PDB file of C-alpha atoms in Angstrom:
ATOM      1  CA  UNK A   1      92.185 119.015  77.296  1.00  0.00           C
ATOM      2  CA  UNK A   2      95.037 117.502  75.943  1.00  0.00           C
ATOM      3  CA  UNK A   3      98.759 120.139  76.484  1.00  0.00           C
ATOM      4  CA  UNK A   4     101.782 118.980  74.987  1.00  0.00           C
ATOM      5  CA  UNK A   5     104.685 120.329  76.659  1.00  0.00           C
ATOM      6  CA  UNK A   6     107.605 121.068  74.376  1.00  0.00           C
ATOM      7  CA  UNK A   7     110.942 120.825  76.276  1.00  0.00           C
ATOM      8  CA  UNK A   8     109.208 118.294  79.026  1.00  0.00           C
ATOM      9  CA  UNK A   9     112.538 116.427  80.034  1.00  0.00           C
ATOM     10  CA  UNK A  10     114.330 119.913  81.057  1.00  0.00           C
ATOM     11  CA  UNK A  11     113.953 121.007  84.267  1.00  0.00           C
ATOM     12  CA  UNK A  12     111.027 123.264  83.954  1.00  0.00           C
ATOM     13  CA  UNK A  13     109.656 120.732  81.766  1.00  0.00           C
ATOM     14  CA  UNK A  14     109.841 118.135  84.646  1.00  0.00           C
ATOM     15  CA  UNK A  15     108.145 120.063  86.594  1.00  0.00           C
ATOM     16  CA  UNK A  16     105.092 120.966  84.307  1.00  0.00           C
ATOM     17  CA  UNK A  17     104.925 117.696  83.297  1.00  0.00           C
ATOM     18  CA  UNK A  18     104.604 116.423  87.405  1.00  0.00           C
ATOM     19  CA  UNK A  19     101.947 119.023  87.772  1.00  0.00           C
ATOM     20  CA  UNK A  20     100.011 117.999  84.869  1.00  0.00           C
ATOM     21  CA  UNK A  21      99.778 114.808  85.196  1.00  0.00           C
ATOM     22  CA  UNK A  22      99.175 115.012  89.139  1.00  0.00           C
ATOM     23  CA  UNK A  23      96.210 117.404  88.087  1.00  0.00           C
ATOM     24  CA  UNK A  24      94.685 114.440  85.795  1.00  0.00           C
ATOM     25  CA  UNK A  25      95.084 116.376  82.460  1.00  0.00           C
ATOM     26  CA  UNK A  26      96.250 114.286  79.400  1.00  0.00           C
ATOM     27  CA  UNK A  27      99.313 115.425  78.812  1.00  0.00           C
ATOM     28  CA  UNK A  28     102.286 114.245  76.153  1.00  0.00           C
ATOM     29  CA  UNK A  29     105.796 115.765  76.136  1.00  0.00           C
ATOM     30  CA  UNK A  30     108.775 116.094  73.773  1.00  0.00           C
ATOM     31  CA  UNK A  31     112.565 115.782  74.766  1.00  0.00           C
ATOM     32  CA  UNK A  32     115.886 115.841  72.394  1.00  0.00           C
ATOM     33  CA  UNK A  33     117.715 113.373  73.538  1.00  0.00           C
ATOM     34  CA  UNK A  34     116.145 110.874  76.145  1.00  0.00           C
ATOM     35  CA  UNK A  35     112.379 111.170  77.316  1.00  0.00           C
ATOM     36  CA  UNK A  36     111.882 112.070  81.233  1.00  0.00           C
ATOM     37  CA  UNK A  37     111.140 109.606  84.057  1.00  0.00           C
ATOM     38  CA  UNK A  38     107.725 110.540  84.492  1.00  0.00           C
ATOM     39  CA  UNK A  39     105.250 108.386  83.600  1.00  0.00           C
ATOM     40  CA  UNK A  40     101.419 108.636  83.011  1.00  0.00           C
ATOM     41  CA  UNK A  41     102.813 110.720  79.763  1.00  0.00           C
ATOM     42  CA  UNK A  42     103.292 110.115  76.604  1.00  0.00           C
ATOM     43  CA  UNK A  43     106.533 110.752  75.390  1.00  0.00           C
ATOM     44  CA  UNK A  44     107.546 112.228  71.841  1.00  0.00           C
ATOM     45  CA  UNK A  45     110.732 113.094  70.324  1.00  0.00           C
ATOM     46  CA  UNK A  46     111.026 116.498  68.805  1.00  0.00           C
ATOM     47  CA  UNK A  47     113.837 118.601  66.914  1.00  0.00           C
ATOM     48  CA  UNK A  48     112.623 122.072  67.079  1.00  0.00           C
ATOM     49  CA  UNK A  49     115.140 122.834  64.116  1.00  0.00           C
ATOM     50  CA  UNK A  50     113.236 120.305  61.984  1.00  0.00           C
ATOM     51  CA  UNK A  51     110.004 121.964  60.691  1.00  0.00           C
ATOM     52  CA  UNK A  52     108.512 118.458  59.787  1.00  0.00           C
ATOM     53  CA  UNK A  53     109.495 116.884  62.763  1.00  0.00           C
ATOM     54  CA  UNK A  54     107.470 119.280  64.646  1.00  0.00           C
ATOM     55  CA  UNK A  55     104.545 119.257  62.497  1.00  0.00           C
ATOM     56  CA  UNK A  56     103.983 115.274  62.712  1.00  0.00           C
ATOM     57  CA  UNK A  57     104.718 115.909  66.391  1.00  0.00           C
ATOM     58  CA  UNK A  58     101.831 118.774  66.712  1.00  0.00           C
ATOM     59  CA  UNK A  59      99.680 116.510  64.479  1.00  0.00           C
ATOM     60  CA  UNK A  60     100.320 113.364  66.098  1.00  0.00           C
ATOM     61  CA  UNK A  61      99.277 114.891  69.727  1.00  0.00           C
ATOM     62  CA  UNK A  62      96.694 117.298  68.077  1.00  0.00           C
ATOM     63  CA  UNK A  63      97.041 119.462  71.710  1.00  0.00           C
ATOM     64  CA  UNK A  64      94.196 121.801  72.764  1.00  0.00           C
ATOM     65  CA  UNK A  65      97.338 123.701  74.707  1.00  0.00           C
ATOM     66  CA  UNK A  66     101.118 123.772  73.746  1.00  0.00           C
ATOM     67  CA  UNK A  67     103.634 125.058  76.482  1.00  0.00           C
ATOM     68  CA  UNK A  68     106.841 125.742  74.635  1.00  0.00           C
ATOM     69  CA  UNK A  69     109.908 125.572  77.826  1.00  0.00           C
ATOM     70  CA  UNK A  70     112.152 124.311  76.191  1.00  0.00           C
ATOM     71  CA  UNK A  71     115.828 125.892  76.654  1.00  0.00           C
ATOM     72  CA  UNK A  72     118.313 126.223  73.714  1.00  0.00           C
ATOM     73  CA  UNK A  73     120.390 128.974  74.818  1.00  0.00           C
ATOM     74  CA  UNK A  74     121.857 131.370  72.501  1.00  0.00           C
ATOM     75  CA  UNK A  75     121.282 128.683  70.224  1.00  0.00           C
ATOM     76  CA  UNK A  76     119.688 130.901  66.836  1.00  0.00           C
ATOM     77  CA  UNK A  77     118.299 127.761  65.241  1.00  0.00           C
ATOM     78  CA  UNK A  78     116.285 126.323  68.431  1.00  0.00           C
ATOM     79  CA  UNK A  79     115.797 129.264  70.765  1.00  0.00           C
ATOM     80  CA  UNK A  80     114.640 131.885  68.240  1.00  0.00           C
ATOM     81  CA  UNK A  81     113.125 129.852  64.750  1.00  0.00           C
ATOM     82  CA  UNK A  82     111.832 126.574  66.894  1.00  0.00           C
ATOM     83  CA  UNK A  83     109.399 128.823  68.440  1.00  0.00           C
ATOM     84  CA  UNK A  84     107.939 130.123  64.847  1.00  0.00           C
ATOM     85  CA  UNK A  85     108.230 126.338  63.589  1.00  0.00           C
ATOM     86  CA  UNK A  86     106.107 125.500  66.964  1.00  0.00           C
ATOM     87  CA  UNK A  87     103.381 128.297  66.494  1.00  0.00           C
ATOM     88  CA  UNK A  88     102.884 128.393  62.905  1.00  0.00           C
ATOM     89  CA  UNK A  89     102.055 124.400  62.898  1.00  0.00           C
ATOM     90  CA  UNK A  90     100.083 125.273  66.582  1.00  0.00           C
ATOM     91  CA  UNK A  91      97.924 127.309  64.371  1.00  0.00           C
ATOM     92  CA  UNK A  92      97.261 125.113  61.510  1.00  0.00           C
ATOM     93  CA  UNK A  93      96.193 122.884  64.057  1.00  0.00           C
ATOM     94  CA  UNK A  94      93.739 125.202  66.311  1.00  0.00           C
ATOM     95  CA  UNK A  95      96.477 124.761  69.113  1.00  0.00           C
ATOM     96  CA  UNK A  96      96.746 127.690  71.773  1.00  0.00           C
ATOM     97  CA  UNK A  97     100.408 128.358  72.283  1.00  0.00           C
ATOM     98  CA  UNK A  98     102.295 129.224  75.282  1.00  0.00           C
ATOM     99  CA  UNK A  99     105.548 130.472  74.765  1.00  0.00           C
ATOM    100  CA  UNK A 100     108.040 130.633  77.825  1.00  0.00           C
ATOM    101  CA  UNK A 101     110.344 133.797  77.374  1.00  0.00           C
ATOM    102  CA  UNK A 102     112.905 135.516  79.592  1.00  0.00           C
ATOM    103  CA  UNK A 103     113.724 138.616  81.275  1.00  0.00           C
ATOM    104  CA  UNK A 104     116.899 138.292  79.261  1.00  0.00           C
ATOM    105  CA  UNK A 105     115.176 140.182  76.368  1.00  0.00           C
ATOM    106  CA  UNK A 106     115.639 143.821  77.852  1.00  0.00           C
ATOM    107  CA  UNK A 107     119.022 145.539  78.207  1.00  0.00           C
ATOM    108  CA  UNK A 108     118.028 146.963  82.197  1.00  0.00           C
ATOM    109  CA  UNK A 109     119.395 150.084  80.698  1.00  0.00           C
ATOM    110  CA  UNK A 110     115.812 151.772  81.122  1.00  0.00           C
ATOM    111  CA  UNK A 111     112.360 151.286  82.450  1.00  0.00           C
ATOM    112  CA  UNK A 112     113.354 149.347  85.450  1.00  0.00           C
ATOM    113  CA  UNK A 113     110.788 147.751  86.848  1.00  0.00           C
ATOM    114  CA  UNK A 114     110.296 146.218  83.453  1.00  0.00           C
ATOM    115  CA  UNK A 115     106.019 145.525  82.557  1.00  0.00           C
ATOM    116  CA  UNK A 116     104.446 143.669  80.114  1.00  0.00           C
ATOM    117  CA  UNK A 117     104.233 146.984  77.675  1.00  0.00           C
ATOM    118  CA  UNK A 118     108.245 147.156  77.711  1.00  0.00           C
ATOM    119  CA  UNK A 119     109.631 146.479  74.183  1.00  0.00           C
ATOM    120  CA  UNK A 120     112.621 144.393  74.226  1.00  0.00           C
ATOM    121  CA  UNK A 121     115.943 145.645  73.776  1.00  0.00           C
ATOM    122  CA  UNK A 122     118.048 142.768  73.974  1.00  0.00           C
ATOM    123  CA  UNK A 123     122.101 143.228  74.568  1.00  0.00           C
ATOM    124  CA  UNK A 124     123.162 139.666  73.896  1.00  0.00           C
ATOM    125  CA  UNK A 125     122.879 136.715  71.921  1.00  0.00           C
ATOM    126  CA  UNK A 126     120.772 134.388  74.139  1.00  0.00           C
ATOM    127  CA  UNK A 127     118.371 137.770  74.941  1.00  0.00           C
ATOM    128  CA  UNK A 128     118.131 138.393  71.187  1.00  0.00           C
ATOM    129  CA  UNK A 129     117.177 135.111  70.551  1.00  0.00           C
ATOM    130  CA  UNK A 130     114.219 135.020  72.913  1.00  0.00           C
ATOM    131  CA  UNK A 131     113.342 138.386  71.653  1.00  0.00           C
ATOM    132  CA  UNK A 132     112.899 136.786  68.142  1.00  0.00           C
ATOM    133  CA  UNK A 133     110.929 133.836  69.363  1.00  0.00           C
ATOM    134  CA  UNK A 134     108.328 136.093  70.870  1.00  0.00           C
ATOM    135  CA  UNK A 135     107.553 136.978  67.581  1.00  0.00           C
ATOM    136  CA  UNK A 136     105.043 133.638  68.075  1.00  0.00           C
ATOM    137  CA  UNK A 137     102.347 136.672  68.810  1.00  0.00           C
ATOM    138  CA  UNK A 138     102.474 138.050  65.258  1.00  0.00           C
ATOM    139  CA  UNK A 139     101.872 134.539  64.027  1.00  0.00           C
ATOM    140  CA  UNK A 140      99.879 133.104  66.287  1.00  0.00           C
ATOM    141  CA  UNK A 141      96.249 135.114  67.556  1.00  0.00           C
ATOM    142  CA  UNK A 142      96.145 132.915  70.097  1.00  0.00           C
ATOM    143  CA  UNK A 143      99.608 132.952  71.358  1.00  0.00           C
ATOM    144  CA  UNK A 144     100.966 133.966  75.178  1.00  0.00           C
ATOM    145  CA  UNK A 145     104.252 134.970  75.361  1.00  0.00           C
ATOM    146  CA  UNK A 146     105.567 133.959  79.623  1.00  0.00           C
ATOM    147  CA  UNK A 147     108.404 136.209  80.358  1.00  0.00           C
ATOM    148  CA  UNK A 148     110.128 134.820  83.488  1.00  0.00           C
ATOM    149  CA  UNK A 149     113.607 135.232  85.210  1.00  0.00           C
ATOM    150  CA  UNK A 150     116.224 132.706  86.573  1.00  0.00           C
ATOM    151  CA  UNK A 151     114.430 129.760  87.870  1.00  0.00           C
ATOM    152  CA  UNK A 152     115.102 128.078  91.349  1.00  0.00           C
ATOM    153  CA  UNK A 153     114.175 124.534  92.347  1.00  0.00           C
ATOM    154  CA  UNK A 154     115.248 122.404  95.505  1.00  0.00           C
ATOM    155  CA  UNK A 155     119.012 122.210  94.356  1.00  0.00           C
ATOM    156  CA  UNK A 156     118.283 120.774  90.431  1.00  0.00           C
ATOM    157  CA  UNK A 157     118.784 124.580  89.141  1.00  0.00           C
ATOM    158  CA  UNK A 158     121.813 125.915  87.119  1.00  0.00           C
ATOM    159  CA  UNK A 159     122.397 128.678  90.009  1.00  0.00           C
ATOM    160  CA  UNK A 160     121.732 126.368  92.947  1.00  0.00           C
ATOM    161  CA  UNK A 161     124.565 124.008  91.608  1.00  0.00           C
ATOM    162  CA  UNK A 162     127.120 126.858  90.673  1.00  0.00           C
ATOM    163  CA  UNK A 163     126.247 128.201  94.643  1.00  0.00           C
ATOM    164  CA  UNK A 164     127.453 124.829  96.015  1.00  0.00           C
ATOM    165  CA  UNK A 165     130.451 124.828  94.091  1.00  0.00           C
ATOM    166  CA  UNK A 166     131.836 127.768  94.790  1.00  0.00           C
ATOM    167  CA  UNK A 167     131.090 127.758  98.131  1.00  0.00           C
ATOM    168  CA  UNK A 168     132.820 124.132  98.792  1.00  0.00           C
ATOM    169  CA  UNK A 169     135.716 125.793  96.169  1.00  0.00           C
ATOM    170  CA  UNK A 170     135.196 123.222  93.648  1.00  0.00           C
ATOM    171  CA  UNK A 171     134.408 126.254  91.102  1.00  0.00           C
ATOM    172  CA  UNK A 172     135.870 129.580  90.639  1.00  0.00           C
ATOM    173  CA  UNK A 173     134.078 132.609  89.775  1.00  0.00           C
ATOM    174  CA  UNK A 174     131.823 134.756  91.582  1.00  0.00           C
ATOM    175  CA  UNK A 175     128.348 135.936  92.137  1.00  0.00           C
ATOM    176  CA  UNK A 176     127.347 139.398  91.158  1.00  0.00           C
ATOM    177  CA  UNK A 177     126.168 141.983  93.390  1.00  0.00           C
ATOM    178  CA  UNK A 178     125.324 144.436  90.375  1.00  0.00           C
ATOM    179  CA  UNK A 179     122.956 142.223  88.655  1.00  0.00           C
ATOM    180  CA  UNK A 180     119.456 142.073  89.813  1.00  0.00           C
ATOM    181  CA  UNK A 181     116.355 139.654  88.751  1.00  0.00           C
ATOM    182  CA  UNK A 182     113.070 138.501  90.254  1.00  0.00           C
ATOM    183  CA  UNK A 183     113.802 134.551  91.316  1.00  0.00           C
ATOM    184  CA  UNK A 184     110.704 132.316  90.640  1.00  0.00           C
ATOM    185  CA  UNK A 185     110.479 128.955  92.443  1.00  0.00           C
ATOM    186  CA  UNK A 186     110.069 126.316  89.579  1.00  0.00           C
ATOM    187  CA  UNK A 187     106.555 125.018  91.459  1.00  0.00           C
ATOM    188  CA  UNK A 188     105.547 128.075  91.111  1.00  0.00           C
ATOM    189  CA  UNK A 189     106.312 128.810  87.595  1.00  0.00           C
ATOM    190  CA  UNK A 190     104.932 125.575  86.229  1.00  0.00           C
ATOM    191  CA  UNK A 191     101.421 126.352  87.930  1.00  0.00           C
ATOM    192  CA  UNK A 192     101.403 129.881  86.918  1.00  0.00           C
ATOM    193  CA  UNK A 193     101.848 128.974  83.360  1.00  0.00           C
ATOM    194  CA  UNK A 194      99.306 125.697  84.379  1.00  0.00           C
ATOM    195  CA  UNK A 195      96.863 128.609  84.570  1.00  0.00           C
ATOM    196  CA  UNK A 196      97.424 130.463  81.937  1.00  0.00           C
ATOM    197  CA  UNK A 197      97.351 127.382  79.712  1.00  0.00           C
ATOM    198  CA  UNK A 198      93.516 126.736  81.016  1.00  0.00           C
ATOM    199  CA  UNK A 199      92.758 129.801  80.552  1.00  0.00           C
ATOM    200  CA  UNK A 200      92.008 131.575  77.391  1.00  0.00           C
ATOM    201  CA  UNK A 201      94.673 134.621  77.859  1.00  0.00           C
ATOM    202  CA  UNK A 202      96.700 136.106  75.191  1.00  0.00           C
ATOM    203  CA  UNK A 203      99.491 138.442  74.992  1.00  0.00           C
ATOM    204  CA  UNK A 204     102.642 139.064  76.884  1.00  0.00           C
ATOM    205  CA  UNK A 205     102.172 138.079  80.780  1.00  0.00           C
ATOM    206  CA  UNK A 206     105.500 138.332  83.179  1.00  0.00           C
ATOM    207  CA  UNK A 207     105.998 135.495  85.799  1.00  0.00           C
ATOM    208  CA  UNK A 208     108.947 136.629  87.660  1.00  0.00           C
ATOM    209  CA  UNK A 209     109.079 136.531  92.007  1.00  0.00           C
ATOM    210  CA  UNK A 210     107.371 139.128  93.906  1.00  0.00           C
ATOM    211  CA  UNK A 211     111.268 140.143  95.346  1.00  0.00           C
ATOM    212  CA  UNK A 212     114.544 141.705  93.349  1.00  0.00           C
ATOM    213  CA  UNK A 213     117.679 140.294  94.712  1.00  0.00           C
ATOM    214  CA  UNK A 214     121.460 140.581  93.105  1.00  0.00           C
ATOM    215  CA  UNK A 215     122.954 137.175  92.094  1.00  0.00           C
ATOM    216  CA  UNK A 216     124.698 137.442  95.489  1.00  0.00           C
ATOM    217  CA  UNK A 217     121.945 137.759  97.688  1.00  0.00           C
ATOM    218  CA  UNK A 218     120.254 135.124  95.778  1.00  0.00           C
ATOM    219  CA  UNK A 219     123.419 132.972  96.612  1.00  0.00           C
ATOM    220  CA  UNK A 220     123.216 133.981 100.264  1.00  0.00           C
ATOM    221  CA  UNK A 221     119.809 132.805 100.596  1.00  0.00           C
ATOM    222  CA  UNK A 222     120.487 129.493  98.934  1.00  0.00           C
ATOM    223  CA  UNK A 223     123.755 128.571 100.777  1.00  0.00           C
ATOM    224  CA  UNK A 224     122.059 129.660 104.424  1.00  0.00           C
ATOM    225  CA  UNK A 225     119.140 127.248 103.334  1.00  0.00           C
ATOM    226  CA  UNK A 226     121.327 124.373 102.451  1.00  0.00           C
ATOM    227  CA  UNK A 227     123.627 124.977 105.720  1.00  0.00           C
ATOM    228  CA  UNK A 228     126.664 125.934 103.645  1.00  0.00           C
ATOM    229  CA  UNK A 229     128.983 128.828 104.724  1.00  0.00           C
ATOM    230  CA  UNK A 230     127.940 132.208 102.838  1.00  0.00           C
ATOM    231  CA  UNK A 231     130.541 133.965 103.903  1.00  0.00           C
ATOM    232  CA  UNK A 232     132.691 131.680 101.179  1.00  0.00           C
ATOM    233  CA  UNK A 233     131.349 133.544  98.066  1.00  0.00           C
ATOM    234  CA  UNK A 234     133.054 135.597  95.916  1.00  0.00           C
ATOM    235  CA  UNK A 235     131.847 138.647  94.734  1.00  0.00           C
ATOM    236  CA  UNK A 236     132.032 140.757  91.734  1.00  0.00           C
ATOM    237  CA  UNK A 237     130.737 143.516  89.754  1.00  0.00           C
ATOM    238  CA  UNK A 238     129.175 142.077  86.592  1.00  0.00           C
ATOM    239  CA  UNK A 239     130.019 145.897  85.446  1.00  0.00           C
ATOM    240  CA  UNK A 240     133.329 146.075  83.405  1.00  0.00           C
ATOM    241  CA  UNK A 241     133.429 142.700  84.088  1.00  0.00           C
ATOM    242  CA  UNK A 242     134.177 140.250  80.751  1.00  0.00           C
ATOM    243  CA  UNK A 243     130.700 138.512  80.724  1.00  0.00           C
ATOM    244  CA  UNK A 244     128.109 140.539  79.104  1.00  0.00           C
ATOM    245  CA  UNK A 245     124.738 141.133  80.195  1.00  0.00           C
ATOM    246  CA  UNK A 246     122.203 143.468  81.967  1.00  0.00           C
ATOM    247  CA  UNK A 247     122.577 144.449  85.279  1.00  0.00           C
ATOM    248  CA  UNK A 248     119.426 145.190  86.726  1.00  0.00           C
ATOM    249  CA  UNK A 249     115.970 143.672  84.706  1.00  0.00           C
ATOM    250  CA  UNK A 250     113.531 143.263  87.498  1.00  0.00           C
ATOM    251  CA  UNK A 251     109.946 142.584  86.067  1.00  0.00           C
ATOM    252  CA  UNK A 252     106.870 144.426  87.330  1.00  0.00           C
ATOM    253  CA  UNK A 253     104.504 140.804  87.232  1.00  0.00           C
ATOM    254  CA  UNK A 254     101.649 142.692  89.070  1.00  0.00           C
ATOM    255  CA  UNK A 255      99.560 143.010  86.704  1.00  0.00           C
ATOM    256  CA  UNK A 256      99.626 139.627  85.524  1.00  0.00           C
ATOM    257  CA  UNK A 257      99.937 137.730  89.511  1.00  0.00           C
ATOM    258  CA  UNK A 258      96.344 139.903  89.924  1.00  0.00           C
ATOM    259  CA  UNK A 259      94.819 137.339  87.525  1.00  0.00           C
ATOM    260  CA  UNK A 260      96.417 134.319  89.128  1.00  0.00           C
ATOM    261  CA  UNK A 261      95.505 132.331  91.755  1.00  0.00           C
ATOM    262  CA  UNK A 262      98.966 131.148  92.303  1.00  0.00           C
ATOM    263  CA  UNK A 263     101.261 133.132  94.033  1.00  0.00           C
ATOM    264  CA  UNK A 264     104.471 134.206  92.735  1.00  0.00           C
ATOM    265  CA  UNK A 265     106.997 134.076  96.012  1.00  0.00           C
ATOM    266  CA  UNK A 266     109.970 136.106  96.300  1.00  0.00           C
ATOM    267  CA  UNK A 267     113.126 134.117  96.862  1.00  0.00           C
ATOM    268  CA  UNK A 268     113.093 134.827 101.329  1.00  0.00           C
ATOM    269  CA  UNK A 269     109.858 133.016 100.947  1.00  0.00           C
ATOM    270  CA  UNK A 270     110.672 129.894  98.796  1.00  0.00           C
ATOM    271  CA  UNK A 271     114.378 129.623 100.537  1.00  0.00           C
ATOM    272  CA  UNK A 272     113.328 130.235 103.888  1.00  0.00           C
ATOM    273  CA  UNK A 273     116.021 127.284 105.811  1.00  0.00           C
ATOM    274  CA  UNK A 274     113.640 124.330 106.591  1.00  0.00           C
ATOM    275  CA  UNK A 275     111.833 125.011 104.025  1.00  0.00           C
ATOM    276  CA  UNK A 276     112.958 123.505 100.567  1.00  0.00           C
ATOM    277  CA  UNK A 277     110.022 121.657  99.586  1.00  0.00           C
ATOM    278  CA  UNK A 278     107.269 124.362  99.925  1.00  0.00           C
ATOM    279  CA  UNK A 279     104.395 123.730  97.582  1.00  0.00           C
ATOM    280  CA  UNK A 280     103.243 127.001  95.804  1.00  0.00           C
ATOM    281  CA  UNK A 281     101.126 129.083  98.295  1.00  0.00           C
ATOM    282  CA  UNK A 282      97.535 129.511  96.508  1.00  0.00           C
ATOM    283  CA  UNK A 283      95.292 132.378  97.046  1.00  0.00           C
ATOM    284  CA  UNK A 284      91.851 132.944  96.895  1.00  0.00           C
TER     285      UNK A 284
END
């Protein structure tokens, strides 16, 4: 089975591309500006604003499996039409599609815990643009849409690097303690969606930790694990603050970790101190 993994050189594409290629499946990826370090791939460049470059990219590979991570931001033109470029030619091709999404698609304004039959109700631009890109399961019958929430690795991650610096004051800001999501380890992110990709699932499946936190717990845990002083940082309420945003979009993955072996840890599991290189637990 040959997966092509759109976004590889990104940091959840690292890691899906080190798990694929560790499991012995051919795999090629694509990357935007340089190609990743891992080898044992084949490496592709891809604009996903381009609709020809991703249909020679799509026909080049000819994938059985195509896991879209790639992360544009609130970027309209990558984040919510690369998505529609990537299905439409995944279907020409017979390509099953996996498209990672975000929690950032609901406004946490109602139906908290938030399942896989929640319609989104995005409040910003970056929400609203993965909101639009899920519309890969009207054009795509066999399309999976991975909702997921903010990503933690062993210090690479956006949040992990903003926690050092503002707790060694090289930053300002703070963390909020009014805006709660369900942390997923990286590892085990990239073999959940591993499983759904050998699979032959469709739909809307959540992959978000088994534990809510606020951005300030989440902190707490990370400093405490990476012997750094907690007790240096700042809080805030994310409410009348000037960033926009939800405050509280905890996904309900139950139904969809019942179908997985892999286990989706909460954050006290995957930032226990000592233990930063965990592999995801499996289950029977």
């Amino acid at each position: 089975m040959t997966l092509l993994i759109v976004g590889g050189s990104g940091f959840l594409g690292t890691e899906l591309v080190r798990q694929a290629v560790s499991a012995g499946r051919p795999t090629a990826a694509t990357y935007t500006t340089r190609p990743g370090s891992a080898t044992g791939v084949t490496w592709r460049s891809l604009d996903l604003r381009d609709s020809g470059s991703v249909e020679a990219v799509v026909a080049e590979v000819n994938p059985r499996v195509i896991v879209n991570a790639s992360s544009g931001g609130a970027d309209w033109a990558v984040t919510a039409e690369g998505p529609v470029r990537l299905a439409i030619a995944a279907a020409k091709a017979g390509s099953r599609m996996i498209q990672v999404s975000s929690d950032a698609v609901f406004s946490g304004e109602s139906h908290v815990p938030y399942d896989e039959h929640c319609r989104p109700d995005p409040i910003t631009p970056y929400g609203a643009a993965e909101a639009a890109a899920e519309t890969v399961l009207l054009l795509h019958p066999d399309a999976v849409v991975a909702r997921t929430s903010l990503i933690i690795g062993d210090g690479q991650s956006e949040h992990e690097r903003t926690v050092h610096a503002l707790a060694t004051g090289t930053r300002e800001g703070v963390l909020f303690t009014d805006d709660f999501r369900c942390p997923v380890h990286a590892r085990d992110l990239a073999a959940a969606l591993l499983e759904l990709a050998s699979g032959d699932t469709t739909g809307v499946h959540h992959l978000g930790g088994n534990q809510a936190l606020s951005r300030h717990e989440l902190g707490v845990l990370i400093a405490r694990r990476d012997g750094l002083d907690a007790s240096r940082l700042p809080t805030g309420l994310r409410a009348g603050s000037t960033l926009p945003g939800p405050l509280d979009i905890r996904l309900d993955s139950r139904s969809t970790q019942r179908k997985l072996r892999t286990t989706l840890r909460g954050a006290h599991q995957f930032l226990a101190p000592g233990r930063p290189h965990q592999h995801p637990c499996q289950s029977s």
